[in-house]
mmCIF file of C-alpha atoms in Angstrom:
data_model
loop_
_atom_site.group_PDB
_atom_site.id
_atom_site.type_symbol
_atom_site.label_atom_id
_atom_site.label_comp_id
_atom_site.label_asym_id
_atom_site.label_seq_id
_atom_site.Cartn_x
_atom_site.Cartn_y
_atom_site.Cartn_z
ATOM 1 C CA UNK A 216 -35.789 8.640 -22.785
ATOM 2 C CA UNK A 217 -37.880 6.865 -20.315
ATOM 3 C CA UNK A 218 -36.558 5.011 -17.306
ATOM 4 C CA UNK A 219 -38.555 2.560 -15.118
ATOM 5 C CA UNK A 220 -39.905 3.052 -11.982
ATOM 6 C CA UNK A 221 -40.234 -0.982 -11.461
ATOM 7 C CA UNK A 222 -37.346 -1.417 -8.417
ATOM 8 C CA UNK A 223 -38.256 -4.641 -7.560
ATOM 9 C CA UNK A 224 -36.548 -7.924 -9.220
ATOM 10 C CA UNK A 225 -36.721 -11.618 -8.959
ATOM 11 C CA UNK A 226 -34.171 -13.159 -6.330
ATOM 12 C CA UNK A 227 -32.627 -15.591 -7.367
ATOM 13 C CA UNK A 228 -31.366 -17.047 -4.206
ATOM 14 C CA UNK A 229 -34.572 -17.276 -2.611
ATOM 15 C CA UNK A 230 -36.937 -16.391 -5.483
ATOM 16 C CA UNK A 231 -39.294 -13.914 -3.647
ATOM 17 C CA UNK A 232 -39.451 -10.634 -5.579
ATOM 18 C CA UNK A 233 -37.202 -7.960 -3.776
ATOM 19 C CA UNK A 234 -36.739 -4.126 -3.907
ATOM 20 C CA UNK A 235 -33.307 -3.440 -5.628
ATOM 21 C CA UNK A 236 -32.968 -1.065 -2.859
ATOM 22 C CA UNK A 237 -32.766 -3.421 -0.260
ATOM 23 C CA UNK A 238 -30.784 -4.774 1.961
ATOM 24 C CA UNK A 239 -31.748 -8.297 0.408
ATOM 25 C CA UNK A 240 -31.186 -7.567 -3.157
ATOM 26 C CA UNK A 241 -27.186 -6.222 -2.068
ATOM 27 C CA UNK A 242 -27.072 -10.085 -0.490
ATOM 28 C CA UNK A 243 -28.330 -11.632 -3.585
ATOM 29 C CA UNK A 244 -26.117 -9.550 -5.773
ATOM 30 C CA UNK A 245 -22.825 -9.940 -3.566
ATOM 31 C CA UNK A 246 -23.520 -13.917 -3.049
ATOM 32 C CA UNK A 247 -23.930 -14.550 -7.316
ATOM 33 C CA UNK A 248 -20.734 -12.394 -7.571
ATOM 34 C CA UNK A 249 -18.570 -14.605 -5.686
ATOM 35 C CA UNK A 250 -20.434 -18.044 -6.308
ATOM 36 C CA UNK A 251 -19.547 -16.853 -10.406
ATOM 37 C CA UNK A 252 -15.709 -16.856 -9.134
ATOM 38 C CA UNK A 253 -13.259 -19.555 -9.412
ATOM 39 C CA UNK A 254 -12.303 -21.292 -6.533
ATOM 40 C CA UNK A 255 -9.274 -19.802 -7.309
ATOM 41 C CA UNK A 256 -10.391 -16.475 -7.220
ATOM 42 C CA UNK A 257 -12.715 -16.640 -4.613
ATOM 43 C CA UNK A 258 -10.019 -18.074 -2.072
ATOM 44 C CA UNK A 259 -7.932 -14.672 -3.518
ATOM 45 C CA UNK A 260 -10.623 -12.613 -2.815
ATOM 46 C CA UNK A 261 -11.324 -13.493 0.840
ATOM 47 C CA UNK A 262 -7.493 -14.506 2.000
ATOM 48 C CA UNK A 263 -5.557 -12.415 -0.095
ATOM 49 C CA UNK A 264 -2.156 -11.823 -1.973
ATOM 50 C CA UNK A 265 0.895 -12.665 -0.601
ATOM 51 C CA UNK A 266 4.487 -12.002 -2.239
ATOM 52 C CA UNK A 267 7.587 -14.469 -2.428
ATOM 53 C CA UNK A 268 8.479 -13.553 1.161
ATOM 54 C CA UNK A 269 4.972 -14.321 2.390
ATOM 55 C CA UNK A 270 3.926 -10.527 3.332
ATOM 56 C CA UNK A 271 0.691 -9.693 2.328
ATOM 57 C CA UNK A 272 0.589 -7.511 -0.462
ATOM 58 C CA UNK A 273 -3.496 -7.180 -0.592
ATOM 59 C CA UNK A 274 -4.995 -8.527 2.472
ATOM 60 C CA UNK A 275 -8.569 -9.557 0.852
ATOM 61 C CA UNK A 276 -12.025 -8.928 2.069
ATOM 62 C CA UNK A 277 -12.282 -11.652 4.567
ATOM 63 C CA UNK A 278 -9.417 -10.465 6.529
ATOM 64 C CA UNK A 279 -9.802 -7.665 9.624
ATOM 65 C CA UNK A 280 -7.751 -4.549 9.858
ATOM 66 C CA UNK A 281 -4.999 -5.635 12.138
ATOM 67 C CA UNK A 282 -5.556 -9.403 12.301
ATOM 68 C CA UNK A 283 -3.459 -11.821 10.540
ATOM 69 C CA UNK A 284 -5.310 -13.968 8.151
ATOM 70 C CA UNK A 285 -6.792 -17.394 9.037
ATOM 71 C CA UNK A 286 -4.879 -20.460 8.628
ATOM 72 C CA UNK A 287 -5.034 -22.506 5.844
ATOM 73 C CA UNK A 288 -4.867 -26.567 6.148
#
């Protein structure tokens, strides 16, 4: 079995070629992940779950230990 020593890839974001060890390729990577998402989904994954009684139940990635969650208009 061989395996490649190429690390670099074509970003897509900015279309530069990037190390897929680099700070800029985890950016690239993380930013397609969520732009594939629903809006939906994507509001889910940075707000979070709340049950019928309106406690959070998974507080989501945009929210900070100990903070309550932004408001929503």
């Amino acid at each position: 079995m061989t395996y490649s020593r190429d690390t670099t890839a074509l970003s897509e974001l900015t279309g530069q070629s990037v190390s897929t060890w680099s700070e800029e390729w985890r950016i690239d990577t993380e930013a397609r992940t969520v732009l594939k998402m629903s809006k939906q989904k994507r509001d889910t994954f940075f707000t979070g779950r709340k049950d019928e009684n309106g406690k959070i139940t998974d507080p989501g990635a945009g929210v900070i230990e100990g903070t309550e969650p932004p408001k929503r208009s």
